[in-house]
Tab-separated table of C-alpha atoms in Angstrom:
chain	number	residue	atom	x	y	z
A	41	MET	CA	8.574	-141.372	-152.110
A	42	SER	CA	8.917	-143.654	-155.009
A	43	ILE	CA	11.411	-145.408	-157.087
A	44	HIS	CA	11.942	-144.527	-160.686
A	45	GLN	CA	14.212	-145.392	-163.649
A	46	HIS	CA	15.656	-142.504	-165.715
A	47	LYS	CA	15.567	-142.793	-169.462
A	48	ASP	CA	19.231	-143.199	-169.242
A	49	GLY	CA	18.953	-146.399	-167.400
A	50	ARG	CA	19.727	-144.877	-163.858
A	51	TRP	CA	17.638	-145.869	-160.873
A	52	PHE	CA	16.696	-143.123	-158.282
A	53	VAL	CA	14.341	-142.404	-155.406
A	54	ALA	CA	12.186	-139.316	-155.458
A	55	PHE	CA	11.202	-137.964	-151.934
A	56	ARG	CA	10.907	-134.740	-149.996
A	57	GLU	CA	13.349	-134.084	-146.990
A	58	SER	CA	11.858	-133.080	-143.798
A	59	GLY	CA	10.862	-129.406	-143.808
A	60	SER	CA	11.133	-129.132	-147.568
A	61	ARG	CA	8.450	-129.163	-150.346
A	62	ALA	CA	11.168	-129.557	-153.031
A	63	VAL	CA	11.239	-133.126	-154.548
A	64	LYS	CA	14.713	-134.503	-154.432
A	65	ARG	CA	16.233	-137.267	-156.344
A	66	LYS	CA	18.890	-139.799	-154.983
A	67	TYR	CA	20.463	-141.845	-157.798
A	68	PHE	CA	22.039	-145.256	-157.366
A	69	GLY	CA	23.498	-145.911	-160.841
A	70	ARG	CA	22.319	-148.526	-163.365
A	71	GLY	CA	21.594	-152.268	-163.404
A	72	SER	CA	19.953	-154.692	-161.028
A	73	GLU	CA	22.325	-153.969	-158.210
A	74	ALA	CA	21.314	-150.267	-158.345
A	75	LYS	CA	17.696	-151.101	-158.159
A	76	VAL	CA	18.097	-153.292	-155.141
A	77	LEU	CA	20.100	-150.312	-153.538
A	78	ALA	CA	17.422	-147.942	-154.462
A	79	LYS	CA	14.768	-150.076	-152.861
A	80	LYS	CA	17.037	-150.502	-149.781
A	81	PHE	CA	17.147	-146.636	-149.365
A	82	GLU	CA	13.303	-146.365	-150.019
A	83	ALA	CA	12.786	-148.983	-147.256
A	84	GLU	CA	14.989	-147.004	-144.928
A	85	LEU	CA	13.244	-143.616	-145.808
A	86	SER	CA	9.871	-145.382	-144.989
A	87	ASP	CA	11.005	-146.860	-141.753
A	88	ARG	CA	12.296	-143.222	-140.826
A	89	GLN	CA	8.916	-141.891	-141.676
A	90	GLU	CA	7.067	-144.445	-139.597
A	91	LYS	CA	9.376	-143.753	-136.573
A	92	GLY	CA	8.925	-139.923	-136.945
A	93	ARG	CA	12.488	-139.476	-137.944
A	94	PRO	CA	13.528	-136.789	-140.304
A	95	LEU	CA	14.037	-137.720	-143.789
A	96	THR	CA	17.487	-136.912	-145.496
A	97	ALA	CA	19.333	-137.816	-148.685
A	98	GLU	CA	21.884	-139.800	-146.871
A	99	ALA	CA	22.335	-143.220	-148.779
A	100	PRO	CA	23.548	-146.383	-147.169
A	101	ALA	CA	27.437	-146.158	-146.884
A	102	LEU	CA	28.840	-147.935	-149.970
A	103	THR	CA	32.121	-149.656	-149.302
A	104	PHE	CA	35.052	-149.601	-151.779
A	105	TYR	CA	34.705	-153.488	-152.148
A	106	GLU	CA	30.853	-152.921	-153.208
A	107	LEU	CA	31.709	-150.066	-155.575
A	108	ALA	CA	34.465	-152.082	-157.277
A	109	GLN	CA	32.031	-155.099	-157.743
A	110	ARG	CA	29.404	-152.871	-159.346
A	111	TYR	CA	32.090	-151.239	-161.517
A	112	LEU	CA	33.320	-154.622	-162.856
A	113	ASN	CA	29.730	-155.749	-163.280
A	114	ALA	CA	28.557	-152.527	-165.402
A	115	ARG	CA	31.878	-151.714	-167.398
A	116	PRO	CA	32.443	-153.176	-170.869
A	117	LEU	CA	36.010	-154.343	-170.116
A	118	THR	CA	38.069	-156.770	-172.104
A	119	GLU	CA	38.390	-160.160	-170.402
A	120	ARG	CA	42.174	-159.430	-169.959
A	121	THR	CA	41.615	-155.976	-168.249
A	122	ARG	CA	38.970	-157.491	-165.992
A	123	GLN	CA	41.288	-160.416	-164.836
A	124	SER	CA	44.035	-157.834	-164.128
A	125	MET	CA	41.976	-155.695	-162.205
A	126	VAL	CA	40.359	-158.564	-160.042
A	127	TYR	CA	43.820	-159.917	-159.478
A	128	ALA	CA	45.189	-156.599	-158.357
A	129	LEU	CA	42.264	-155.583	-156.204
A	130	ASN	CA	41.912	-158.975	-154.347
A	131	LEU	CA	45.677	-159.198	-153.784
A	132	HIS	CA	46.899	-155.509	-152.970
A	133	VAL	CA	43.657	-153.453	-152.255
A	134	LEU	CA	40.616	-155.076	-150.842
A	135	PRO	CA	42.412	-156.850	-147.953
A	136	ARG	CA	43.670	-153.494	-146.797
A	137	TRP	CA	40.661	-151.035	-146.999
A	138	GLY	CA	38.040	-152.690	-149.205
A	139	HIS	CA	35.530	-152.845	-146.137
A	140	LEU	CA	35.697	-148.981	-145.727
A	141	PRO	CA	33.110	-146.656	-146.974
A	142	VAL	CA	34.290	-144.751	-150.057
A	143	ALA	CA	33.639	-141.479	-148.223
A	144	GLN	CA	36.257	-142.357	-145.744
A	145	LEU	CA	39.063	-143.106	-148.343
A	146	THR	CA	41.797	-140.587	-148.943
A	147	MET	CA	44.956	-140.313	-150.716
A	148	ALA	CA	46.713	-141.813	-147.795
A	149	HIS	CA	44.971	-145.090	-148.462
A	150	LEU	CA	46.409	-145.133	-151.975
A	151	ALA	CA	49.957	-144.279	-150.661
A	152	GLU	CA	49.548	-147.192	-148.356
A	153	VAL	CA	48.857	-149.611	-151.372
A	154	ASP	CA	51.784	-148.141	-153.355
A	155	GLU	CA	54.132	-148.528	-150.347
A	156	SER	CA	53.172	-152.209	-149.941
A	157	LEU	CA	53.775	-152.865	-153.701
A	158	SER	CA	57.158	-151.004	-153.401
A	159	ARG	CA	58.250	-153.316	-150.501
A	160	LEU	CA	57.374	-156.345	-152.625
A	161	GLY	CA	59.563	-155.147	-155.287
A	162	ARG	CA	56.783	-154.508	-157.864
A	163	ALA	CA	57.754	-152.330	-160.960
A	164	LEU	CA	56.767	-148.721	-161.171
A	165	GLY	CA	54.429	-149.635	-164.126
A	166	THR	CA	52.541	-152.176	-161.906
A	167	ARG	CA	52.223	-149.653	-159.148
A	168	ASN	CA	50.843	-147.148	-161.314
A	169	ARG	CA	48.525	-149.504	-162.964
A	170	VAL	CA	46.954	-150.734	-159.437
A	171	ARG	CA	46.598	-147.041	-158.370
A	172	ALA	CA	45.064	-146.103	-161.660
A	173	TYR	CA	42.342	-149.026	-161.121
A	174	CYS	CA	41.425	-147.507	-157.735
A	175	ARG	CA	40.984	-144.034	-159.235
A	176	ALA	CA	38.895	-145.328	-162.055
A	177	ILE	CA	36.594	-147.160	-159.809
A	178	ALA	CA	36.160	-144.238	-157.606
A	179	GLN	CA	35.578	-141.825	-160.572
A	180	TRP	CA	32.909	-144.307	-161.984
A	181	GLY	CA	31.340	-144.041	-158.544
A	182	LEU	CA	31.279	-140.284	-158.665
A	183	ASP	CA	30.118	-140.037	-162.230
A	184	ASN	CA	27.132	-142.455	-161.513
A	185	ASP	CA	26.194	-140.641	-158.235
A	186	LEU	CA	27.391	-143.500	-156.051
A	187	ALA	CA	29.897	-141.477	-154.367
A	188	ALA	CA	30.084	-137.800	-153.337
A	189	ALA	CA	33.585	-137.399	-154.418
A	190	ASN	CA	36.646	-139.423	-155.902
A	191	PRO	CA	39.085	-139.627	-152.989
A	192	PHE	CA	41.850	-140.509	-155.504
A	193	SER	CA	41.276	-137.803	-158.067
A	194	ARG	CA	44.806	-136.224	-157.379
A	195	PHE	CA	46.644	-139.344	-158.468
A	196	ARG	CA	48.898	-139.085	-161.350
A	197	PRO	CA	51.229	-141.850	-162.699
A	198	GLU	CA	54.661	-141.488	-161.772
A	199	THR	CA	57.226	-141.549	-164.459
A	200	LYS	CA	60.791	-143.270	-164.262
A	201	ARG	CA	63.491	-141.036	-163.261
A	202	GLU	CA	65.985	-140.530	-166.111
A	203	GLY	CA	69.386	-142.246	-165.562
A	204	LYS	CA	68.137	-145.000	-163.486
A	205	ALA	CA	69.128	-148.166	-165.459
A	206	PRO	CA	68.192	-151.652	-164.625
A	207	ASP	CA	70.635	-153.799	-162.741
A	208	LEU	CA	71.678	-155.950	-165.626
A	209	ILE	CA	72.253	-159.582	-165.642
A	210	THR	CA	75.827	-160.688	-166.194
A	211	VAL	CA	77.107	-163.069	-168.624
A	212	GLU	CA	78.603	-165.281	-165.858
A	213	GLU	CA	75.183	-165.243	-164.120
A	214	LEU	CA	73.480	-166.193	-167.576
A	215	ARG	CA	75.937	-169.089	-167.982
A	216	ALA	CA	75.375	-170.496	-164.489
A	217	ILE	CA	71.420	-170.156	-164.901
A	218	TYR	CA	71.556	-171.969	-168.235
A	219	ALA	CA	73.696	-174.760	-166.922
A	220	ALA	CA	71.355	-175.253	-163.981
A	221	ALA	CA	68.239	-175.115	-166.063
A	222	PRO	CA	66.010	-177.933	-166.993
A	223	LYS	CA	65.496	-178.513	-170.789
A	224	HIS	CA	62.299	-176.399	-171.267
A	225	LEU	CA	63.746	-173.435	-169.415
A	226	LYS	CA	66.999	-173.595	-171.388
A	227	TRP	CA	64.852	-173.311	-174.682
A	228	THR	CA	62.939	-170.540	-173.049
A	229	ILE	CA	66.037	-168.674	-172.297
A	230	GLU	CA	67.229	-168.967	-175.884
A	231	VAL	CA	64.025	-167.526	-177.214
A	232	MET	CA	64.198	-164.590	-174.841
A	233	MET	CA	67.843	-163.827	-175.601
A	234	HIS	CA	67.152	-163.896	-179.288
A	235	THR	CA	63.680	-162.036	-179.173
A	236	GLY	CA	63.593	-159.881	-176.142
A	237	VAL	CA	59.947	-160.431	-175.983
A	238	ARG	CA	57.982	-159.767	-172.878
A	239	PRO	CA	57.872	-162.972	-170.802
A	240	GLY	CA	54.147	-163.222	-170.274
A	241	ALA	CA	50.986	-164.684	-171.758
A	242	THR	CA	50.692	-161.883	-174.288
A	243	GLU	CA	54.108	-162.258	-175.981
A	244	LEU	CA	56.501	-164.891	-175.095
A	245	PHE	CA	53.876	-167.716	-174.184
A	246	ALA	CA	51.730	-166.686	-176.978
A	247	LEU	CA	54.214	-167.229	-179.675
A	248	LYS	CA	53.056	-169.977	-182.057
A	249	MET	CA	55.164	-172.090	-184.475
A	250	SER	CA	53.043	-170.664	-187.229
A	251	ASP	CA	54.204	-167.213	-186.234
A	252	VAL	CA	57.659	-167.972	-187.693
A	253	ASP	CA	57.758	-166.308	-191.116
A	254	HIS	CA	60.967	-167.781	-192.926
A	255	ALA	CA	60.345	-165.839	-196.012
A	256	ARG	CA	60.708	-162.499	-194.029
A	257	GLY	CA	63.472	-163.948	-191.900
A	258	GLY	CA	61.668	-163.406	-188.474
A	259	ILE	CA	58.629	-164.135	-186.258
A	260	TRP	CA	55.410	-162.386	-185.780
A	261	VAL	CA	55.119	-160.985	-182.221
A	262	ALA	CA	51.923	-159.476	-180.672
A	263	ARG	CA	52.475	-155.993	-179.363
A	264	ARG	CA	49.962	-154.946	-176.825
A	265	LYS	CA	51.516	-151.493	-176.236
A	266	THR	CA	51.895	-150.308	-179.786
A	267	HIS	CA	49.080	-149.411	-182.536
A	268	ASP	CA	50.031	-152.478	-184.653
A	269	PRO	CA	48.311	-155.857	-183.165
A	270	LYS	CA	51.424	-157.820	-184.503
A	271	ALA	CA	54.869	-156.867	-185.711
A	272	ILE	CA	57.522	-158.830	-187.593
A	273	LEU	CA	60.646	-159.360	-185.242
A	274	PRO	CA	63.733	-160.123	-187.438
A	275	LEU	CA	65.817	-163.198	-186.029
A	276	LYS	CA	69.173	-164.282	-186.716
A	277	PRO	CA	69.637	-166.953	-189.293
A	278	ALA	CA	71.160	-169.624	-186.856
A	279	PHE	CA	68.112	-169.280	-184.574
A	280	LEU	CA	65.592	-169.266	-187.544
A	281	ALA	CA	67.390	-172.594	-188.441
A	282	LYS	CA	66.765	-174.083	-184.927
A	283	LEU	CA	63.147	-173.083	-185.085
A	284	LYS	CA	62.884	-174.770	-188.521
A	285	HIS	CA	64.472	-177.840	-187.056
A	286	LEU	CA	62.022	-177.923	-184.082
A	287	ALA	CA	59.025	-177.611	-186.423
A	288	GLU	CA	60.491	-180.649	-188.383
A	289	THR	CA	61.321	-182.928	-185.368
A	290	ASP	CA	58.031	-182.054	-183.538
A	291	PRO	CA	55.380	-181.276	-186.341
A	292	THR	CA	52.459	-181.279	-184.000
A	293	ARG	CA	53.907	-178.600	-181.765
A	294	VAL	CA	51.782	-175.632	-181.576
A	295	TYR	CA	53.569	-173.105	-179.293
A	296	VAL	CA	57.285	-172.068	-179.538
A	297	VAL	CA	57.618	-172.439	-175.616
A	298	GLU	CA	55.927	-175.546	-174.463
A	299	TYR	CA	56.071	-177.892	-171.365
A	300	ALA	CA	54.963	-181.369	-171.642
A	301	GLY	CA	53.304	-180.712	-174.991
A	302	ARG	CA	51.183	-177.926	-173.482
A	303	GLN	CA	51.154	-174.158	-173.663
A	304	VAL	CA	52.970	-172.431	-170.620
A	305	GLY	CA	51.369	-169.954	-168.434
A	306	ASN	CA	54.383	-168.901	-166.400
A	307	MET	CA	57.795	-170.132	-165.577
A	308	LYS	CA	58.340	-168.554	-162.075
A	309	THR	CA	58.588	-171.839	-160.159
A	310	SER	CA	61.100	-173.333	-162.512
A	311	TRP	CA	63.084	-169.948	-162.810
A	312	ARG	CA	63.422	-169.716	-159.028
A	313	SER	CA	64.388	-173.251	-158.305
A	314	THR	CA	67.014	-172.795	-161.217
A	315	LEU	CA	68.418	-169.764	-159.549
A	316	ARG	CA	68.717	-171.724	-156.312
A	317	ARG	CA	70.701	-174.530	-158.048
A	318	ALA	CA	72.737	-172.004	-159.707
A	319	GLY	CA	73.687	-170.410	-156.435
A	320	ILE	CA	72.382	-167.071	-157.334
A	321	THR	CA	70.972	-165.313	-154.363
A	322	ARG	CA	70.257	-161.690	-155.626
A	323	ARG	CA	66.713	-161.097	-157.125
A	324	LEU	CA	66.775	-161.863	-160.800
A	325	ARG	CA	63.628	-162.380	-163.190
A	326	LEU	CA	62.985	-163.843	-166.462
A	327	TYR	CA	62.223	-160.130	-167.515
A	328	ASP	CA	65.988	-159.345	-166.947
A	329	LEU	CA	66.680	-161.300	-170.103
A	330	ARG	CA	64.639	-158.701	-171.976
A	331	HIS	CA	66.801	-156.077	-170.321
A	332	TRP	CA	69.759	-158.194	-171.455
A	333	PHE	CA	68.539	-158.030	-174.916
A	334	ALA	CA	68.011	-154.364	-175.095
A	335	SER	CA	71.446	-153.464	-173.571
A	336	SER	CA	73.249	-155.783	-175.810
A	337	LEU	CA	71.769	-153.999	-178.847
A	338	LEU	CA	72.435	-150.455	-177.449
A	339	SER	CA	75.939	-151.364	-176.192
A	340	GLY	CA	76.663	-152.768	-179.754
A	341	GLY	CA	75.859	-149.578	-181.235
A	342	ALA	CA	72.301	-150.230	-182.411
A	343	ASP	CA	70.045	-147.319	-183.436
A	344	LEU	CA	67.615	-145.991	-180.678
A	345	LYS	CA	64.536	-145.903	-182.720
A	346	ALA	CA	65.264	-149.411	-184.294
A	347	THR	CA	65.919	-150.832	-180.712
A	348	SER	CA	62.694	-149.297	-179.498
A	349	GLU	CA	60.769	-150.965	-182.333
A	350	LEU	CA	62.385	-154.270	-181.593
A	351	LEU	CA	61.432	-154.055	-178.072
A	352	GLY	CA	57.740	-153.054	-178.892
A	353	HIS	CA	57.999	-149.755	-177.027
A	354	ALA	CA	55.199	-147.274	-177.678
A	355	SER	CA	57.961	-144.552	-177.981
A	356	PRO	CA	61.817	-144.241	-178.274
A	357	ASN	CA	61.267	-142.129	-175.013
A	358	THR	CA	60.491	-145.242	-173.211
A	359	THR	CA	63.605	-146.869	-174.267
A	360	LEU	CA	65.806	-143.867	-173.586
A	361	SER	CA	64.329	-143.295	-170.070
A	362	THR	CA	65.212	-146.996	-169.200
A	363	TYR	CA	68.577	-147.360	-170.773
A	364	TYR	CA	69.781	-143.763	-170.301
A	365	HIS	CA	73.105	-144.745	-168.832
A	366	LEU	CA	73.898	-147.198	-171.695
A	367	LEU	CA	73.363	-144.565	-174.266
A	368	GLU	CA	75.539	-142.046	-172.433
A	369	ARG	CA	78.517	-144.460	-172.546
A	370	GLN	CA	77.682	-145.053	-176.149
A	371	LYS	CA	77.789	-141.384	-176.922
A	372	ARG	CA	81.122	-141.111	-175.069
A	373	ALA	CA	82.520	-143.898	-176.883
A	374	ALA	CA	81.291	-142.412	-180.144
A	375	MET	CA	83.295	-139.300	-179.323
A	376	ASP	CA	86.472	-141.368	-179.309
A	377	HIS	CA	86.163	-141.666	-182.991
A	378	LEU	CA	85.985	-137.946	-183.492
A	379	GLU	CA	89.184	-136.685	-185.151
A	380	ILE	CA	90.007	-132.936	-185.082
A	381	PRO	CA	92.457	-131.729	-187.561
A	382	ASN	CA	95.100	-129.271	-186.574
A	383	LEU	CA	94.028	-126.062	-188.041
A	384	ALA	CA	97.034	-124.288	-187.198
A	385	ASP	CA	99.069	-126.515	-189.725
A	386	GLY	CA	99.557	-125.077	-193.179
């Protein structure tokens, strides 16, 4: 038996099983960790041989935690994707069954994670993403001969059911929240209501004062779900004037939304405390201001495709599936304007 490295970089152990003259290979993937695992397997085979035990191709059981670590070390992921995966795995997956060998995992384990995320109120997109991470890791293990099968190969992302519109925030709730909000959150609410951007590090908290384009009457927004890296978002003249005044009164300001002169990461704590002060007990998120923005456009008769582009959706179908009920009401209201002449006259 001996350890070798294939020309494609994979480490393997060549050996003969007991009772066989054919040379077998057991692969362990690429990188330093794969080499260590191959040495460990070779040492185990040597130990079996010395003790007179039969030699088989069984490798040390690889846990999902170990496989995930090797996946993250080997894959050329973007820093954002890597951080997202690490956060999701550490919080929702590894504490549950990261210690189990990959060979023992089934679709039931993936369903367990999904049920937990659902109880926490996580959106369908988040639940799909976490499960897709698990499937990708297991598939990489299979492709690199680290697992005999992908236990999550049957997973397919779920789609939103048409007609299930979001529970929209009311104008009364908006007024109560705004009245109870500190100054920096008041401004954030205004930005959200005028732009409808996603309230996160990629869009809302990444907006810079230099992104404001007065010549084109809008602001440049990063769009992570469309082909264009940035798109111009038209703004109302009154809000553009506010941004201009903000730039004049605070010339050193870098970001549109700041707190104590620094970029904001999130506003979850401020938002929750404001809801308590406002006396609102039902679950509302800063993201619901994005839903309010979209519903206001569609209820006012805005074109579906234009609304989809303003929201930064990859396709109008996404807008349609989320705001189906609003569009149904819009279509019925449009029918009220239809006038049918009396063809029997004359």
